XYZ file of C-alpha atoms in Angstrom:
759
model
C 118.045 59.491 85.223
C 121.692 59.448 86.249
C 122.685 58.585 89.835
C 126.088 58.772 91.623
C 127.412 55.529 92.932
C 128.360 56.680 96.497
C 131.288 54.219 96.675
C 132.837 54.661 93.300
C 131.670 58.273 92.661
C 130.806 57.265 89.088
C 127.569 58.157 87.249
C 125.258 55.342 86.402
C 122.080 55.530 84.268
C 118.699 54.043 85.199
C 115.254 54.148 83.743
C 112.955 56.370 85.800
C 110.752 53.617 87.154
C 113.728 51.169 87.885
C 115.977 53.557 89.790
C 117.296 52.158 93.093
C 116.767 53.910 96.410
C 118.783 57.141 96.444
C 119.463 60.313 98.477
C 119.046 63.691 96.864
C 120.784 67.031 97.557
C 119.054 70.441 97.856
C 121.397 73.493 97.920
C 122.060 76.918 96.497
C 124.563 77.103 93.764
C 127.913 78.838 94.234
C 129.817 80.384 91.252
C 129.800 78.075 88.219
C 133.570 77.441 88.468
C 133.131 76.124 92.033
C 130.416 73.555 91.295
C 131.091 70.066 89.953
C 129.610 69.750 86.449
C 128.466 66.714 84.566
C 131.767 66.783 82.649
C 133.855 66.999 85.878
C 132.276 63.790 87.223
C 132.521 62.021 83.906
C 136.221 62.912 83.791
C 136.802 61.850 87.444
C 137.645 65.435 88.442
C 135.624 65.271 91.687
C 138.279 66.901 93.968
C 138.681 70.217 92.191
C 138.808 73.259 94.592
C 135.610 74.863 95.638
C 132.417 74.166 97.647
C 131.035 71.929 94.974
C 133.401 68.994 95.668
C 132.682 69.339 99.403
C 128.954 69.027 98.791
C 129.549 66.045 96.434
C 131.704 64.139 98.947
C 129.433 64.908 101.964
C 126.334 63.933 100.090
C 127.895 60.616 99.109
C 129.212 60.034 102.647
C 125.936 60.748 104.329
C 124.025 58.551 101.860
C 126.416 55.682 102.592
C 125.853 56.182 106.338
C 122.116 55.921 105.656
C 122.611 52.587 103.843
C 121.843 54.111 100.488
C 123.971 53.152 97.465
C 123.200 56.118 95.280
C 122.777 59.927 95.354
C 121.555 62.638 93.056
C 123.107 66.150 92.725
C 121.545 68.557 90.185
C 124.881 70.220 89.240
C 126.490 67.025 88.018
C 123.780 64.532 87.200
C 122.302 66.574 84.273
C 124.078 67.323 81.068
C 123.018 70.957 80.749
C 124.703 71.237 77.359
C 121.967 68.913 76.002
C 118.915 71.216 75.909
C 116.504 68.303 75.339
C 117.826 66.504 78.422
C 117.711 69.691 80.403
C 114.119 70.255 79.535
C 113.154 66.633 80.401
C 115.088 66.956 83.714
C 113.366 70.163 84.625
C 109.939 68.619 84.003
C 110.915 65.543 86.066
C 112.605 67.410 88.915
C 109.698 67.429 91.279
C 109.076 63.763 90.804
C 112.741 62.908 91.471
C 112.758 64.790 94.707
C 109.446 63.226 95.624
C 110.699 59.658 95.098
C 114.012 60.139 96.935
C 114.414 58.127 100.074
C 115.723 61.277 101.806
C 116.721 64.796 100.883
C 119.742 66.576 102.381
C 119.354 70.334 102.358
C 122.802 71.973 102.784
C 122.629 75.630 103.875
C 126.157 76.912 103.187
C 125.435 80.237 104.863
C 124.222 78.795 108.133
C 126.581 77.618 110.985
C 125.847 74.062 111.999
C 125.925 74.869 115.743
C 123.295 77.578 115.806
C 119.658 77.293 116.993
C 117.495 77.865 113.916
C 114.509 78.829 116.019
C 116.368 81.598 117.764
C 115.203 85.085 116.802
C 117.391 86.606 114.051
C 119.182 83.316 113.383
C 121.054 82.901 110.040
C 118.868 79.962 109.316
C 115.816 82.298 109.039
C 117.740 84.614 106.658
C 119.371 81.880 104.641
C 119.667 82.247 100.848
C 118.143 78.795 100.585
C 114.715 80.191 101.512
C 114.954 82.975 98.798
C 115.689 80.793 95.749
C 112.949 79.627 93.384
C 114.160 76.051 92.860
C 114.445 75.233 96.488
C 110.640 75.684 96.972
C 109.809 72.474 95.248
C 112.876 70.788 96.951
C 111.241 71.773 100.284
C 107.763 70.441 99.404
C 108.407 67.316 97.352
C 110.421 65.014 99.704
C 108.689 63.206 102.554
C 111.911 63.014 104.632
C 114.371 65.862 104.778
C 117.298 66.991 106.924
C 118.853 70.297 107.091
C 122.666 70.715 107.476
C 124.808 73.661 108.230
C 128.566 74.283 107.909
C 130.962 72.843 110.491
C 133.083 75.324 112.583
C 136.735 76.008 111.629
C 135.951 75.083 107.963
C 135.763 71.409 108.766
C 134.551 69.370 105.776
C 131.808 67.484 107.655
C 128.176 68.736 107.695
C 126.432 69.459 110.961
C 122.753 68.538 111.439
C 120.491 71.459 112.113
C 117.251 69.476 112.328
C 114.648 67.724 110.220
C 111.765 69.229 108.213
C 109.431 67.876 110.849
C 111.334 69.205 113.869
C 111.865 72.645 112.213
C 108.284 72.751 110.906
C 107.134 75.779 112.838
C 110.035 78.069 111.976
C 109.921 76.965 108.356
C 106.265 77.743 108.172
C 106.838 81.255 109.563
C 109.673 81.888 107.083
C 107.850 80.513 103.940
C 104.166 81.143 104.752
C 103.433 77.484 103.953
C 100.828 75.834 106.161
C 101.946 72.940 108.362
C 99.851 70.329 106.609
C 101.832 70.836 103.411
C 105.105 70.666 105.164
C 104.030 67.499 106.903
C 102.987 66.030 103.619
C 99.542 65.279 105.035
C 97.691 67.380 102.571
C 98.358 67.193 98.816
C 99.562 70.325 97.120
C 96.491 70.329 94.860
C 94.405 71.123 98.037
C 96.050 74.576 98.167
C 94.602 77.123 95.830
C 96.576 78.454 92.901
C 96.902 81.781 94.622
C 98.326 80.157 97.707
C 100.918 78.139 95.882
C 101.916 81.238 93.889
C 102.279 83.199 97.156
C 104.819 80.640 98.420
C 107.122 81.700 95.529
C 106.352 85.427 95.848
C 109.575 86.281 97.653
C 111.865 83.925 95.776
C 114.103 84.597 92.776
C 116.022 82.658 90.150
C 119.226 83.396 88.294
C 117.600 83.050 84.916
C 114.322 84.970 84.591
C 112.433 82.156 82.793
C 113.254 79.730 85.787
C 110.749 81.640 88.021
C 108.085 79.890 85.956
C 109.932 76.632 85.303
C 110.695 76.058 89.003
C 106.945 75.883 89.710
C 106.077 73.161 87.152
C 106.165 70.314 89.706
C 104.218 72.311 92.296
C 101.336 72.682 89.798
C 101.896 69.218 88.176
C 102.512 70.857 84.817
C 104.875 69.914 81.993
C 105.868 72.359 79.253
C 108.929 72.968 77.043
C 111.701 75.203 78.224
C 112.403 78.292 75.996
C 115.221 80.153 77.417
C 115.333 83.688 75.938
C 111.552 84.071 75.984
C 111.725 86.191 79.145
C 110.324 85.567 82.598
C 107.004 87.293 82.002
C 106.226 85.151 78.902
C 107.314 81.917 80.622
C 105.112 82.762 83.564
C 102.207 83.566 81.136
C 102.685 80.066 79.571
C 102.665 78.469 82.942
C 99.430 80.169 83.941
C 97.894 79.197 80.564
C 98.725 75.528 81.177
C 97.431 75.722 84.780
C 94.087 77.080 83.578
C 93.778 74.088 81.182
C 94.220 71.706 84.074
C 92.701 73.286 87.172
C 89.261 74.852 87.834
C 90.380 77.560 90.209
C 89.923 81.250 89.392
C 92.087 82.357 92.313
C 94.669 82.518 89.528
C 93.131 85.986 88.877
C 93.338 87.081 92.487
C 96.727 88.723 92.291
C 97.655 92.277 93.423
C 95.835 92.111 96.836
C 97.509 93.982 99.660
C 99.061 91.908 102.370
C 96.003 92.688 104.533
C 93.700 91.512 101.754
C 92.417 95.023 101.069
C 92.841 97.495 98.266
C 94.013 100.844 99.506
C 94.930 102.328 96.227
C 93.746 105.975 96.300
C 93.278 105.992 92.554
C 90.185 103.707 92.934
C 88.203 106.306 94.959
C 86.470 108.038 92.061
C 86.279 105.212 89.441
C 88.643 104.020 86.722
C 89.079 107.381 84.980
C 91.622 107.713 82.202
C 92.516 104.025 82.589
C 94.912 101.816 80.663
C 93.880 98.268 79.772
C 96.299 95.989 81.547
C 97.032 92.346 82.140
C 94.404 89.948 83.593
C 97.150 87.483 84.462
C 100.082 88.121 86.724
C 103.620 88.587 85.322
C 105.391 87.067 88.221
C 104.711 85.124 91.473
C 105.634 88.293 93.326
C 102.216 89.763 92.455
C 100.554 87.037 94.644
C 102.441 88.144 97.747
C 99.202 89.302 99.415
C 97.184 86.188 98.301
C 98.432 83.539 100.636
C 95.158 83.496 102.571
C 92.902 83.226 99.449
C 91.260 79.774 98.979
C 89.175 78.348 96.162
C 85.428 78.202 96.707
C 83.462 75.498 95.044
C 80.021 76.893 95.712
C 80.520 80.468 96.953
C 78.453 81.990 94.177
C 76.622 80.762 91.079
C 79.775 79.851 89.144
C 79.264 77.149 86.506
C 82.453 76.912 84.575
C 86.211 77.094 84.847
C 88.367 79.951 83.677
C 89.481 79.243 80.103
C 91.964 81.002 77.887
C 92.308 80.982 74.121
C 93.945 83.458 71.751
C 94.741 85.928 74.566
C 91.131 86.023 75.667
C 89.945 84.575 78.975
C 86.390 83.299 79.014
C 84.871 82.947 82.413
C 81.465 82.775 84.138
C 81.293 85.328 86.866
C 78.852 87.797 88.430
C 79.423 91.487 87.598
C 78.949 94.173 90.173
C 78.849 98.014 89.982
C 80.249 99.726 92.996
C 81.465 103.279 93.675
C 84.903 102.480 92.084
C 83.511 100.984 88.963
C 82.834 97.536 87.488
C 83.933 94.476 89.449
C 83.941 90.746 88.465
C 83.360 88.484 91.486
C 85.685 85.404 91.613
C 84.951 81.998 93.226
C 87.605 82.512 95.854
C 88.086 84.393 99.095
C 89.780 84.590 102.551
C 90.126 81.186 104.242
C 88.986 82.744 107.589
C 85.810 84.468 106.130
C 83.445 82.359 104.034
C 81.168 85.378 103.479
C 83.734 87.260 101.345
C 84.940 86.780 97.813
C 87.624 88.526 95.770
C 86.480 91.052 93.128
C 88.725 92.074 90.264
C 88.348 95.518 88.653
C 87.226 95.552 85.034
C 86.678 98.017 82.198
C 84.871 97.491 78.920
C 86.828 97.700 75.689
C 85.322 98.915 72.465
C 85.284 96.093 69.839
C 83.386 95.637 66.540
C 81.808 92.426 67.813
C 81.256 91.022 71.292
C 81.668 93.119 74.440
C 85.137 92.565 75.948
C 86.650 93.572 79.221
C 90.108 94.221 80.553
C 91.568 94.685 83.980
C 92.612 98.353 84.306
C 96.314 98.906 84.836
C 97.196 100.057 88.469
C 93.904 99.017 90.022
C 93.894 96.278 92.606
C 91.377 93.592 93.573
C 89.288 93.987 96.694
C 87.061 91.855 98.965
C 83.298 91.892 98.644
C 80.443 90.312 100.578
C 79.282 87.141 98.851
C 75.877 87.505 100.656
C 75.217 91.031 99.647
C 75.608 90.386 95.926
C 73.265 87.715 94.417
C 74.107 88.565 90.901
C 73.628 85.908 88.290
C 76.825 84.687 86.578
C 77.329 85.490 82.931
C 79.919 84.500 80.370
C 82.324 87.329 79.823
C 85.442 87.829 77.691
C 88.524 89.314 79.346
C 91.362 90.404 77.204
C 94.910 89.899 78.375
C 96.868 92.947 77.339
C 100.540 91.882 77.734
C 101.541 95.313 76.351
C 99.462 97.852 78.197
C 97.751 100.389 76.023
C 95.532 103.260 76.873
C 91.867 102.825 76.077
C 88.971 105.127 76.602
C 86.978 104.459 79.756
C 83.535 103.519 78.473
C 82.153 103.025 81.976
C 81.572 106.803 82.210
C 80.797 109.887 80.133
C 83.083 112.985 79.622
C 81.902 116.584 79.188
C 84.283 119.216 77.828
C 83.758 122.697 79.219
C 84.893 125.252 76.644
C 85.842 128.140 78.677
C 86.099 130.619 75.650
C 82.608 129.897 74.517
C 81.090 130.443 77.986
C 83.234 133.578 78.526
C 81.849 135.107 75.318
C 78.507 135.162 77.192
C 80.127 136.517 80.339
C 79.617 133.134 81.926
C 82.095 131.276 84.135
C 82.017 127.915 85.919
C 81.819 128.585 89.666
C 81.206 125.167 91.268
C 80.787 121.489 90.438
C 79.086 118.973 92.591
C 80.533 116.451 93.364
C 83.910 118.220 93.119
C 85.729 115.020 92.263
C 84.033 114.980 88.786
C 85.696 118.239 87.783
C 89.144 117.814 86.121
C 90.065 121.490 85.885
C 93.446 120.892 84.126
C 91.798 119.089 81.257
C 88.526 121.148 81.442
C 86.598 117.849 81.623
C 83.668 116.983 83.739
C 83.815 113.239 84.295
C 80.631 111.381 85.065
C 81.864 107.970 86.212
C 80.268 107.376 89.561
C 77.390 104.968 89.599
C 74.605 104.138 92.024
C 73.720 100.689 93.401
C 71.879 99.779 90.203
C 74.857 100.575 87.961
C 73.150 103.756 86.635
C 75.289 106.829 86.146
C 74.661 109.521 88.695
C 74.319 113.229 87.891
C 76.690 116.196 88.043
C 75.549 119.798 88.999
C 77.440 122.695 87.514
C 76.981 126.269 88.758
C 77.546 128.778 85.971
C 77.025 132.508 86.673
C 77.217 136.185 85.630
C 79.319 138.443 87.772
C 76.599 141.151 88.109
C 73.570 138.726 88.398
C 72.727 137.286 91.899
C 71.091 134.236 90.361
C 73.248 131.502 88.751
C 72.462 128.905 86.224
C 72.682 125.308 87.333
C 73.398 122.775 84.541
C 72.491 119.198 85.397
C 74.328 116.600 83.339
C 73.445 112.932 83.574
C 72.359 109.830 81.704
C 68.855 109.190 83.050
C 67.170 110.437 79.905
C 69.138 108.426 77.378
C 68.144 108.470 73.777
C 69.317 106.071 70.984
C 71.588 108.846 69.485
C 72.584 110.698 72.678
C 73.818 108.993 75.746
C 73.811 112.135 77.862
C 71.142 114.481 78.999
C 71.169 118.165 80.038
C 68.697 120.184 82.130
C 69.002 123.813 83.296
C 67.493 125.705 86.198
C 68.468 128.786 88.274
C 69.225 129.326 91.910
C 70.388 132.033 94.252
C 74.088 132.488 94.662
C 73.690 131.796 98.359
C 72.227 128.352 97.650
C 74.797 125.673 98.076
C 74.970 122.975 95.363
C 75.275 120.303 98.032
C 71.928 121.516 99.569
C 70.447 121.602 96.110
C 71.638 118.064 95.303
C 69.824 116.823 98.430
C 66.571 118.519 97.451
C 66.919 117.677 93.725
C 64.866 114.374 93.769
C 61.738 116.392 94.766
C 62.118 118.559 91.687
C 62.701 115.755 89.137
C 59.188 115.890 87.686
C 59.244 119.706 87.152
C 62.743 119.576 85.541
C 61.726 117.053 82.880
C 62.409 118.699 79.520
C 63.819 121.882 80.923
C 66.631 122.534 78.502
C 66.734 126.257 78.940
C 66.305 128.875 81.731
C 66.389 132.655 82.247
C 68.029 134.432 85.212
C 66.839 137.963 84.395
C 69.593 139.009 82.110
C 70.182 136.003 79.920
C 68.134 133.156 78.526
C 70.585 130.212 78.277
C 70.563 126.789 76.615
C 73.461 124.368 76.741
C 73.914 121.967 73.793
C 75.798 118.712 74.193
C 77.719 118.054 71.006
C 79.010 114.475 70.607
C 82.721 114.165 69.965
C 83.683 111.584 67.280
C 82.433 108.162 68.407
C 83.666 108.393 71.945
C 81.522 109.039 75.041
C 82.705 112.614 75.111
C 80.484 115.704 74.654
C 81.313 119.318 74.177
C 79.205 121.724 76.207
C 78.269 124.629 73.933
C 76.306 127.587 75.614
C 73.731 129.366 73.471
C 71.723 132.561 74.184
C 68.112 131.943 73.210
C 65.419 134.596 72.278
C 63.228 135.837 75.152
C 60.389 133.525 74.409
C 57.758 132.542 76.857
C 58.977 129.487 78.756
C 58.972 128.392 82.342
C 62.172 128.587 84.313
C 62.585 126.402 87.387
C 64.035 128.403 90.294
C 65.579 125.876 92.543
C 65.984 128.370 95.422
C 62.286 129.284 95.201
C 61.403 125.727 94.958
C 63.433 124.870 98.068
C 61.868 127.863 99.988
C 58.389 126.819 98.942
C 59.338 123.294 99.929
C 60.579 124.551 103.284
C 57.358 126.622 103.763
C 55.329 123.623 102.902
C 57.354 121.579 105.313
C 56.839 124.242 108.038
C 53.094 124.239 107.445
C 53.089 120.514 107.295
C 55.109 120.407 110.517
C 52.607 122.703 112.267
C 49.777 120.492 111.048
C 51.578 117.472 112.144
C 52.207 119.095 115.521
C 48.463 119.750 115.956
C 47.653 116.285 114.873
C 50.393 115.065 117.211
C 48.806 116.759 120.229
C 45.408 115.296 119.287
C 47.068 111.968 118.861
C 48.867 112.326 122.150
C 45.567 112.900 124.037
C 43.934 109.967 122.311
C 47.087 107.894 122.982
C 46.886 108.789 126.700
C 43.252 107.550 126.879
C 44.279 104.458 124.905
C 47.243 103.846 127.266
C 44.881 104.094 130.289
C 42.417 101.675 128.676
C 45.300 99.420 127.733
C 46.580 99.484 131.302
C 43.140 98.537 132.563
C 42.871 95.698 129.990
C 46.381 94.540 130.875
C 45.477 94.381 134.576
C 42.313 92.505 133.722
C 44.247 90.134 131.468
C 46.683 89.518 134.339
C 43.814 88.719 136.709
C 42.324 86.275 134.190
C 45.719 84.704 133.644
C 46.111 84.296 137.407
C 42.700 82.585 137.707
C 43.543 80.406 134.703
C 46.868 79.425 136.273
C 45.058 78.485 139.557
C 42.431 76.417 137.722
C 45.228 74.795 135.608
C 47.027 73.928 138.845
C 43.855 72.334 140.245
C 43.274 70.501 137.042
C 46.903 69.176 137.170
C 46.242 67.967 140.694
C 43.059 66.299 139.787
C 44.630 64.699 136.737
C 47.445 63.386 138.951
C 44.924 62.008 141.502
C 42.847 60.487 138.640
C 46.064 58.907 137.332
C 46.895 57.432 140.735
C 43.344 56.029 141.233
C 43.333 54.473 137.804
C 46.635 52.888 138.540
C 45.352 51.542 141.911
C 42.223 50.202 140.224
C 44.393 48.322 137.618
C 46.645 46.926 140.410
C 43.476 45.878 142.386
C 42.025 44.194 139.326
C 45.238 42.218 138.737
C 45.298 41.260 142.439
C 41.618 40.011 142.213
C 42.413 37.963 139.114
C 45.417 36.375 140.974
C 43.259 35.626 144.006
C 40.438 34.093 141.903
C 43.051 31.997 140.130
C 44.626 30.832 143.343
C 41.191 30.070 144.830
C 40.312 27.949 141.796
C 43.580 26.067 142.139
C 43.072 25.495 145.861
C 39.511 24.233 145.251
C 40.877 21.873 142.630
C 43.524 20.634 144.999
C 40.979 20.454 147.849
C 38.733 18.256 145.764
C 41.594 15.983 144.797
C 42.862 15.789 148.391
C 39.345 14.936 149.593
C 39.078 12.131 147.087
C 42.568 10.886 147.988
C 41.846 11.163 151.712
C 38.840 8.859 151.299
C 40.984 6.318 149.484
C 43.718 6.587 152.134
C 41.246 6.283 154.940
C 39.898 3.125 153.436
C 43.429 1.723 153.165
C 44.117 2.723 156.765
C 40.944 0.996 157.905
C 41.764 -2.112 155.930
C 45.320 -2.032 157.364
C 44.138 -1.711 160.885
C 41.843 -4.735 160.413
C 44.840 -6.872 159.619
C 46.121 -8.610 162.591
C 49.715 -9.577 162.276
C 52.986 -9.278 164.210
C 55.627 -6.844 163.038
C 58.241 -9.554 163.060
C 56.149 -11.569 160.603
C 56.058 -8.711 157.914
C 58.461 -8.889 154.920
C 61.187 -6.249 154.704
C 59.272 -4.005 152.167
C 56.127 -3.988 154.260
C 58.103 -3.333 157.438
C 59.825 -0.155 156.171
C 56.577 1.142 154.652
C 54.766 0.368 157.898
C 57.469 2.202 159.897
C 57.358 5.240 157.499
C 53.482 5.399 157.870
C 53.826 5.486 161.607
C 56.774 8.001 161.700
C 59.141 5.520 163.373
C 62.597 6.918 162.401
C 64.640 4.405 164.271
C 62.739 1.464 162.750
C 63.067 2.842 159.225
C 66.797 3.300 159.711
C 67.143 -0.292 161.002
C 65.247 -1.639 157.941
C 67.555 0.280 155.615
C 70.635 -0.933 157.533
C 69.401 -4.564 157.145
C 69.141 -4.115 153.379
C 65.558 -2.959 152.780
C 65.182 -1.039 149.536
C 64.629 2.706 150.091
C 62.332 3.015 147.019
C 60.656 -0.467 147.079
C 56.837 -0.074 146.956
C 54.539 -2.283 148.984
C 51.792 -4.410 147.619
C 49.695 -1.278 147.122
C 52.420 0.563 145.142
C 53.265 2.899 148.136
C 56.959 3.771 148.609
C 58.347 4.592 152.122
C 58.946 8.253 150.984
C 55.408 8.677 149.794
C 54.049 7.125 153.103
C 56.227 9.463 155.217
C 55.336 12.499 153.177
C 51.636 11.704 153.148
C 51.731 11.296 156.912
C 53.876 14.513 157.471
C 56.770 12.686 159.200
C 59.571 15.224 158.523
C 62.334 13.268 160.281
C 61.519 10.080 158.239
C 61.439 12.142 154.966
C 64.845 13.700 155.868
C 66.362 10.142 156.511
C 64.914 8.650 153.331
C 66.201 11.564 151.209
C 69.624 11.334 152.851
C 69.681 7.521 152.078
C 68.865 8.264 148.372
C 65.111 7.998 148.019
C 63.823 9.034 144.581
C 61.907 12.299 145.092
C 60.508 12.116 141.583
C 58.956 8.591 141.933
C 55.188 8.404 141.320
C 52.586 6.018 142.766
C 50.502 3.620 140.739
C 47.171 4.922 141.907
C 47.211 8.584 140.854
C 50.699 8.998 139.519
C 51.494 11.532 142.357
C 54.977 12.222 143.659
C 55.803 12.386 147.410
C 55.880 16.210 147.072
C 52.264 16.306 145.755
C 51.109 13.963 148.538
C 52.694 16.213 151.207
C 51.077 19.321 149.593
C 47.669 17.614 149.342
C 47.846 16.859 153.050
C 48.972 20.326 154.073
C 52.436 19.338 155.391
C 54.313 22.625 154.454
C 57.613 21.721 156.110
C 57.767 18.378 154.241
C 56.871 20.281 150.986
C 59.791 22.646 151.496
C 62.184 19.877 152.209
C 61.173 17.901 149.189
C 61.430 21.024 146.979
C 64.991 21.621 148.109
C 65.825 17.936 147.418
C 64.261 18.126 143.932
C 66.197 21.291 143.016
C 69.450 19.500 144.111
C 68.606 16.557 141.944
C 67.747 18.745 138.964
C 70.998 20.696 139.305
C 73.021 17.516 139.515
C 71.357 16.162 136.359
C 71.909 19.429 134.414
């Protein structure tokens, strides 16, 4: 690609993947003589008169201000005289705008000092939003600024805003959703119909460019063939899209802006239709499809739309409705998941496979996806680029030869439904179908002027034969009988009418022959007077009167039965009322019993809980009693030993002054003499030294319950964990064994303090 050096204003060439950061310009072209061309820049003629040189200089100046060394402008960076280069550039254009560091959009018809969001602003009417090429220039860049013209024809641009800041007003102008303007959602997340709708109100100078300007938006590459015409170029584009994307919203063109089809010509079927295009001829035909999204699983679609040799092959369900045949597409309104788009179809006579076409002038419509559970089938749809009239094989035509009927003094008086009678062409058109796709029937009243009873010819296709697709039955009715009334009562006469191909009204015995015309679904109605043979004529008026009489008698019988039923119903109602009251009483009693049961269950639950708690308490008490008995036994044994020692000690006659220091402090502790213990300690006696029997002062004081002595010894550093030689007991255990609770608590506090210090 070629880039403009913003300092030298010279063109430099780079490989696509090695291009340096650059700014890119988006604008609408002025007259060719005003724009700078590739040759102008090559020759250094960048200051020639016209808006082109202004855009060139301002783009370079702004790029330099944004610390970018290069810029790209489409008018002068492509050698348009080289068709190969032009084709490559057009196919690369979207990518070049996408890779640009920033895009400057210059709107030459918008003043730079106006508010773009203001109602009726020139920004909203700018030519920039109406050109085909600027669509991809809006969508491709991530960063984009909009500039308007400066007042008083000053050369400098004036900033209008960024794509992000003007997002709301741009969305309302273009119909493009915010997520695509933000660049959050990829363009491939929008359906084909949606992307086409964005270009619906845009135009290009060369007709083919309306297709070429969309290449990047659909990620398509294809050769440029200027001269092929816009319709053919757009057809080639759609063909390439179908090869790459599974999205049959490409067929959802022609919808009204409200998503409905209000074409009056669709009311009575596709009569006298012309086979048209299945593909659109321009983006403008997608103007009403901006809300149509692709559905992956809306119906039983199993394949993509494929095109080959002018024939589209697609899997889709087919549906018969009052307007004719409809093919259901796998797409629908984004705000209603229960609807899908249906395209009108007609069958085309071929020597081989059944083919279809979209009838010219008929629009798609929306259908309930829930209501129609048809199975998809592979169909072939012909793309008629040159519309040609084809017979409508979805119905049957009957030609009424007025001269032949007049020869028997007969004339056509009424047709029901009236829409089937084309008086100008003397054709009775049987195209309406019921919900099953079967052709309905047409009733024709034919009468003699002097005879009060008319013939009624019933045309339809219910009794099809291999060599005759239409059936004809005849009956008579009173002139006062309305065909609409007869049509309502007709189903009850179906059995009697089977095989009734002739009828007599008193003056004439008539038969109508249906004569096929060529190989088309057209039949000529030929009246024939038949001999007065014995045959049964169905009189519809009489049948209806008998039916009414039967209905009256039946109604009277029903009325009598109703009165009997009413009396019986009254008795049953009374009995039902009695049973209901009884049921309510029983329910009340059941509710009362249930309430009592719930109370008893709650009480039972509480008692069980108390029993469990009592059992636990008993276990704890038994355990504690066992422990106490064990301690009591041990204490008794120890008490005997201690008593013996005391007795032995009392038998010793000595003077206190003659005792050694260890014996003195132990003796003082045994006797609870706090002052003596303190004096011994002050004179150097060991606080933990045992006497000749292994008894420490702390043990002696604890065993005797002397709290003050124990406090003194602990304060002076006595070892609370020291054990004696006899039983291996600590002072705490001796105090507990002798029931000195205050000493026990003091020793426990001291032990915890020691343990915390060690930890």
